[in-house]
mmCIF file of C-alpha atoms in Angstrom:
data_model
loop_
_atom_site.group_PDB
_atom_site.id
_atom_site.type_symbol
_atom_site.label_atom_id
_atom_site.label_comp_id
_atom_site.label_asym_id
_atom_site.label_seq_id
_atom_site.Cartn_x
_atom_site.Cartn_y
_atom_site.Cartn_z
ATOM 1 C CA ASP F 1 -13.921 15.823 -0.429
ATOM 2 C CA GLY F 2 -13.695 11.925 1.144
ATOM 3 C CA GLY F 3 -10.833 10.621 1.812
ATOM 4 C CA ILE F 4 -8.253 9.585 4.008
ATOM 5 C CA THR F 5 -6.248 11.781 6.776
ATOM 6 C CA GLN F 6 -3.504 11.023 8.484
ATOM 7 C CA SER F 7 -1.735 13.491 10.920
ATOM 8 C CA PRO F 8 0.657 14.256 12.156
ATOM 9 C CA LYS F 9 2.730 14.351 8.865
ATOM 10 C CA TYR F 10 5.823 14.429 11.077
ATOM 11 C CA LEU F 11 6.467 13.147 14.444
ATOM 12 C CA PHE F 12 9.527 13.180 16.739
ATOM 13 C CA ARG F 13 9.607 11.500 20.358
ATOM 14 C CA LYS F 14 11.571 10.571 22.698
ATOM 15 C CA GLU F 15 12.871 6.968 23.056
ATOM 16 C CA GLY F 16 10.335 5.664 26.046
ATOM 17 C CA GLN F 17 7.657 7.379 24.797
ATOM 18 C CA ASN F 18 4.497 6.465 23.862
ATOM 19 C CA VAL F 19 2.800 8.144 20.305
ATOM 20 C CA THR F 20 -0.285 7.768 18.857
ATOM 21 C CA LEU F 21 -1.293 8.304 15.203
ATOM 22 C CA SER F 22 -4.616 9.419 14.298
ATOM 23 C CA CYS F 23 -6.099 7.869 11.220
ATOM 24 C CA GLU F 24 -9.172 9.103 9.994
ATOM 25 C CA GLN F 25 -11.759 8.634 6.983
ATOM 26 C CA ASN F 26 -14.795 10.258 5.511
ATOM 27 C CA LEU F 27 -15.761 7.230 2.938
ATOM 28 C CA ASN F 28 -17.449 5.004 4.631
ATOM 29 C CA HIS F 29 -15.246 1.926 4.251
ATOM 30 C CA ASP F 30 -15.587 -0.854 6.341
ATOM 31 C CA ALA F 31 -11.935 -2.188 6.728
ATOM 32 C CA MET F 32 -8.864 -0.188 7.940
ATOM 33 C CA TYR F 33 -5.493 -1.103 8.012
ATOM 34 C CA TRP F 34 -2.152 0.271 9.295
ATOM 35 C CA TYR F 35 1.063 -0.837 7.478
ATOM 36 C CA ARG F 36 5.036 0.558 7.947
ATOM 37 C CA GLN F 37 7.153 1.257 5.150
ATOM 38 C CA ASP F 38 10.807 0.696 5.425
ATOM 39 C CA PRO F 39 13.562 1.839 2.778
ATOM 40 C CA GLY F 40 14.119 -1.551 0.644
ATOM 41 C CA GLN F 41 10.662 -3.808 2.259
ATOM 42 C CA GLY F 42 8.097 -2.424 0.874
ATOM 43 C CA LEU F 43 4.376 -2.114 2.695
ATOM 44 C CA ARG F 44 4.301 -4.823 5.958
ATOM 45 C CA LEU F 45 1.185 -4.960 7.071
ATOM 46 C CA ILE F 46 0.406 -4.038 11.188
ATOM 47 C CA TYR F 47 -3.322 -4.390 12.186
ATOM 48 C CA TYR F 48 -6.373 -4.329 9.878
ATOM 49 C CA SER F 49 -9.862 -3.655 10.873
ATOM 50 C CA GLN F 50 -12.574 -5.599 8.927
ATOM 51 C CA ILE F 51 -15.392 -3.511 11.409
ATOM 52 C CA VAL F 52 -15.682 -1.884 14.490
ATOM 53 C CA ASN F 53 -15.246 -2.758 17.743
ATOM 54 C CA ASP F 54 -12.690 -5.328 16.184
ATOM 55 C CA PHE F 55 -8.999 -5.694 14.693
ATOM 56 C CA GLN F 56 -6.922 -8.170 14.005
ATOM 57 C CA LYS F 57 -2.816 -8.586 14.112
ATOM 58 C CA GLY F 58 -1.078 -8.028 10.707
ATOM 59 C CA ASP F 59 2.434 -8.944 10.451
ATOM 60 C CA ILE F 60 4.158 -7.423 12.534
ATOM 61 C CA ALA F 61 2.285 -5.829 15.252
ATOM 62 C CA GLU F 62 4.746 -6.551 18.373
ATOM 63 C CA GLY F 63 4.960 -2.789 19.988
ATOM 64 C CA TYR F 64 1.887 -1.549 18.519
ATOM 65 C CA SER F 65 -1.948 -0.968 19.765
ATOM 66 C CA VAL F 66 -4.700 -0.122 17.697
ATOM 67 C CA SER F 67 -8.301 0.801 18.841
ATOM 68 C CA ARG F 68 -11.379 1.027 16.503
ATOM 69 C CA GLU F 69 -14.078 2.819 18.700
ATOM 70 C CA LYS F 70 -15.742 4.366 15.230
ATOM 71 C CA LYS F 71 -15.945 3.582 11.727
ATOM 72 C CA GLU F 72 -13.767 6.771 10.645
ATOM 73 C CA SER F 73 -11.109 6.003 12.577
ATOM 74 C CA PHE F 74 -7.871 3.934 13.249
ATOM 75 C CA PRO F 75 -5.565 4.763 15.705
ATOM 76 C CA LEU F 76 -2.397 3.508 15.983
ATOM 77 C CA THR F 77 0.144 3.575 18.933
ATOM 78 C CA VAL F 78 3.551 2.894 18.672
ATOM 79 C CA THR F 79 4.610 1.850 22.250
ATOM 80 C CA SER F 80 7.944 1.884 23.716
ATOM 81 C CA ALA F 81 8.566 -1.713 23.271
ATOM 82 C CA GLN F 82 8.357 -1.393 20.016
ATOM 83 C CA LYS F 83 12.423 -1.605 19.410
ATOM 84 C CA ASN F 84 12.524 0.465 16.096
ATOM 85 C CA PRO F 85 9.656 2.421 16.124
ATOM 86 C CA THR F 86 11.402 5.191 13.372
ATOM 87 C CA ALA F 87 9.435 4.794 10.029
ATOM 88 C CA PHE F 88 6.990 5.869 7.731
ATOM 89 C CA TYR F 89 3.483 5.006 8.362
ATOM 90 C CA LEU F 90 0.514 4.627 6.319
ATOM 91 C CA CYS F 91 -3.439 4.306 7.088
ATOM 92 C CA ALA F 92 -5.685 2.992 4.309
ATOM 93 C CA SER F 93 -9.374 1.980 4.283
ATOM 94 C CA SER F 94 -11.202 -0.521 1.884
ATOM 95 C CA PRO F 95 -14.939 -0.949 0.840
ATOM 96 C CA GLY F 96 -15.242 -4.334 1.985
ATOM 97 C CA ASN F 97 -17.856 -6.848 0.605
ATOM 98 C CA ARG F 98 -15.210 -7.798 -2.291
ATOM 99 C CA ASP F 99 -13.950 -4.639 -3.255
ATOM 100 C CA TYR F 100 -10.558 -4.815 -2.342
ATOM 101 C CA GLU F 101 -9.067 -1.488 -3.402
ATOM 102 C CA GLN F 102 -7.244 -0.287 -0.933
ATOM 103 C CA TYR F 103 -7.685 4.111 -0.185
ATOM 104 C CA PHE F 104 -4.697 5.676 1.320
ATOM 105 C CA GLY F 105 -3.811 8.402 3.651
ATOM 106 C CA PRO F 106 -0.395 10.926 3.437
ATOM 107 C CA GLY F 107 0.966 9.005 5.759
ATOM 108 C CA THR F 108 3.182 9.841 8.901
ATOM 109 C CA ARG F 109 7.153 9.813 9.129
ATOM 110 C CA LEU F 110 7.729 9.115 12.826
ATOM 111 C CA THR F 111 11.396 9.493 14.105
ATOM 112 C CA VAL F 112 12.485 8.237 17.460
ATOM 113 C CA THR F 113 15.684 9.621 19.011
ATOM 114 C CA GLY I 1 1.769 -17.668 1.195
ATOM 115 C CA ASP I 2 1.132 -15.112 -1.402
ATOM 116 C CA SER I 3 4.018 -14.015 -2.576
ATOM 117 C CA VAL I 4 4.664 -10.558 -5.318
ATOM 118 C CA THR I 5 7.854 -10.379 -6.843
ATOM 119 C CA GLN I 6 9.131 -7.023 -8.424
ATOM 120 C CA MET I 7 12.622 -5.413 -8.983
ATOM 121 C CA GLU I 8 13.510 -2.499 -6.918
ATOM 122 C CA GLY I 9 15.093 -0.692 -9.023
ATOM 123 C CA PRO I 10 16.333 2.133 -9.386
ATOM 124 C CA VAL I 11 14.816 2.656 -13.261
ATOM 125 C CA THR I 12 16.402 5.430 -14.987
ATOM 126 C CA LEU I 13 15.228 6.447 -18.650
ATOM 127 C CA SER I 14 14.972 9.557 -19.743
ATOM 128 C CA GLU I 15 12.042 11.475 -21.160
ATOM 129 C CA GLU I 16 9.326 9.762 -24.084
ATOM 130 C CA ALA I 17 11.483 6.630 -23.130
ATOM 131 C CA PHE I 18 9.309 2.947 -23.128
ATOM 132 C CA LEU I 19 8.724 1.850 -19.808
ATOM 133 C CA THR I 20 8.702 -2.081 -18.940
ATOM 134 C CA ILE I 21 8.398 -3.172 -14.863
ATOM 135 C CA ASN I 22 8.073 -6.636 -14.289
ATOM 136 C CA CYS I 23 5.946 -7.941 -11.664
ATOM 137 C CA THR I 24 4.833 -11.839 -11.050
ATOM 138 C CA TYR I 25 3.439 -13.451 -8.738
ATOM 139 C CA THR I 26 2.507 -16.871 -6.580
ATOM 140 C CA ALA I 27 -1.073 -17.155 -5.353
ATOM 141 C CA THR I 28 -3.820 -19.665 -5.726
ATOM 142 C CA GLY I 29 -6.334 -19.736 -7.724
ATOM 143 C CA TYR I 30 -7.865 -16.647 -9.576
ATOM 144 C CA PRO I 31 -6.193 -13.460 -7.664
ATOM 145 C CA SER I 32 -7.237 -10.068 -7.884
ATOM 146 C CA LEU I 33 -4.191 -7.736 -9.545
ATOM 147 C CA PHE I 34 -3.314 -3.487 -8.693
ATOM 148 C CA TRP I 35 -0.571 -1.050 -9.235
ATOM 149 C CA TYR I 36 -0.226 1.388 -6.643
ATOM 150 C CA VAL I 37 2.541 4.525 -7.252
ATOM 151 C CA GLN I 38 3.724 6.630 -4.767
ATOM 152 C CA TYR I 39 4.447 9.696 -5.303
ATOM 153 C CA PRO I 40 7.213 11.091 -2.955
ATOM 154 C CA GLY I 41 6.248 11.743 0.403
ATOM 155 C CA GLU I 42 2.811 10.475 0.117
ATOM 156 C CA GLY I 43 0.940 7.753 0.009
ATOM 157 C CA LEU I 44 -0.291 5.176 -2.556
ATOM 158 C CA GLN I 45 -2.300 5.499 -5.147
ATOM 159 C CA LEU I 46 -4.309 2.856 -7.068
ATOM 160 C CA LEU I 47 -3.053 3.114 -10.879
ATOM 161 C CA LEU I 48 -4.873 0.130 -12.932
ATOM 162 C CA LYS I 49 -6.284 -3.148 -11.662
ATOM 163 C CA ALA I 50 -7.490 -6.380 -12.998
ATOM 164 C CA THR I 51 -9.801 -9.033 -11.634
ATOM 165 C CA LYS I 52 -9.432 -11.855 -14.085
ATOM 166 C CA ALA I 53 -7.119 -13.555 -16.387
ATOM 167 C CA ASP I 54 -6.421 -11.267 -19.678
ATOM 168 C CA ASP I 55 -7.814 -9.074 -18.027
ATOM 169 C CA LYS I 56 -5.948 -4.882 -19.085
ATOM 170 C CA GLY I 57 -5.765 -2.432 -16.598
ATOM 171 C CA SER I 58 -5.149 0.631 -17.884
ATOM 172 C CA ASN I 59 -5.015 4.624 -16.686
ATOM 173 C CA LYS I 60 -3.155 7.784 -17.338
ATOM 174 C CA GLY I 61 -1.280 5.991 -20.550
ATOM 175 C CA PHE I 62 -0.102 3.161 -17.797
ATOM 176 C CA GLU I 63 -1.372 -0.485 -18.871
ATOM 177 C CA ALA I 64 -0.745 -3.951 -17.617
ATOM 178 C CA THR I 65 -2.433 -7.287 -18.538
ATOM 179 C CA TYR I 66 -3.198 -9.927 -16.581
ATOM 180 C CA ARG I 67 -0.998 -13.378 -17.045
ATOM 181 C CA LYS I 68 -2.165 -16.525 -15.998
ATOM 182 C CA GLU I 69 -0.378 -18.804 -17.610
ATOM 183 C CA THR I 70 3.072 -16.564 -16.905
ATOM 184 C CA THR I 71 1.376 -15.542 -13.399
ATOM 185 C CA SER I 72 2.606 -11.826 -14.138
ATOM 186 C CA PHE I 73 0.684 -8.259 -14.010
ATOM 187 C CA HIS I 74 3.651 -6.660 -16.044
ATOM 188 C CA LEU I 75 3.491 -2.322 -16.154
ATOM 189 C CA GLU I 76 3.622 -0.843 -19.442
ATOM 190 C CA LYS I 77 3.734 2.771 -20.547
ATOM 191 C CA GLY I 78 4.895 3.814 -24.109
ATOM 192 C CA SER I 79 5.963 7.676 -23.390
ATOM 193 C CA VAL I 80 7.272 8.197 -19.649
ATOM 194 C CA GLN I 81 7.637 11.822 -18.885
ATOM 195 C CA VAL I 82 9.546 13.493 -15.747
ATOM 196 C CA SER I 83 6.553 13.588 -13.585
ATOM 197 C CA ASP I 84 5.844 9.679 -13.924
ATOM 198 C CA SER I 85 8.735 9.924 -11.160
ATOM 199 C CA ALA I 86 7.228 7.315 -8.402
ATOM 200 C CA VAL I 87 7.472 4.255 -7.097
ATOM 201 C CA TYR I 88 5.491 1.741 -8.502
ATOM 202 C CA PHE I 89 4.142 -0.991 -6.358
ATOM 203 C CA CYS I 90 2.876 -4.264 -7.839
ATOM 204 C CA ALA I 91 0.032 -5.872 -5.319
ATOM 205 C CA LEU I 92 -2.430 -8.548 -5.201
ATOM 206 C CA VAL I 93 -5.510 -10.122 -3.045
ATOM 207 C CA PRO I 94 -6.613 -13.852 -3.705
ATOM 208 C CA SER I 95 -9.468 -15.050 -5.092
ATOM 209 C CA SER I 96 -10.905 -16.895 -1.682
ATOM 210 C CA GLY I 97 -13.298 -15.457 0.173
ATOM 211 C CA GLY I 98 -13.643 -13.620 3.478
ATOM 212 C CA TYR I 99 -11.271 -11.285 4.541
ATOM 213 C CA GLN I 100 -8.722 -10.389 1.984
ATOM 214 C CA LYS I 101 -4.968 -9.567 2.822
ATOM 215 C CA VAL I 102 -2.961 -7.210 -0.024
ATOM 216 C CA THR I 103 0.145 -8.653 -0.388
ATOM 217 C CA PHE I 104 2.664 -5.769 -2.041
ATOM 218 C CA GLY I 105 5.942 -6.424 -3.970
ATOM 219 C CA ILE I 106 8.994 -3.955 -2.245
ATOM 220 C CA GLY I 107 8.251 -1.255 -4.743
ATOM 221 C CA THR I 108 10.297 -0.330 -7.723
ATOM 222 C CA LYS I 109 11.400 3.691 -7.625
ATOM 223 C CA LEU I 110 11.295 5.323 -11.404
ATOM 224 C CA GLN I 111 13.337 8.276 -12.463
ATOM 225 C CA VAL I 112 12.802 10.197 -15.421
ATOM 226 C CA ILE I 113 15.384 12.422 -16.302
ATOM 227 C CA PRO I 114 14.524 15.271 -18.980
#
């Protein structure tokens, strides 16, 4: 079955630690995205990547970093510089080439204490 | 810039009631419009879409019509079920070329009670 996987489902970290969230897709999509979801704020774009080895900042990139070394993978690192990292993180992909439907993973809930 | 406006809710309905969730947008040209649904603890999934004015998207009994004159894409369903309880997001993608950033609404929570 094609789709997007995110792991783990729940993640707990202590303040001051960096943490990396995994996102893998086997849909052969060019574009991949990371969103943050907080209650009452909808989805906010953190980073996106249109092709391998290229990515751009979204609306709230500060305190986050990404890499896109393979088409299938787009991991997100939440660094200690992110002031309020506790949130639900969603990864998505889209085919590109004027097909703008986004396919979402199941999400990772990160709790930092 | 582009924006999507929808009420946050929650919208509470009895089973078999008629559902309307309003969505209005601000964008230049003719954006593509989407409704996504998010069930508790899951990611979003596409519910329906429309890519040009007067198009009607439909899926699983839900419908929405792209109204350019009122810049709206309201979601409707004739008879809701408890299993429709979820958060519904309206979204748009602008019509210009190149990378297309998706603009999401805030999401409307729907609760259907038996």
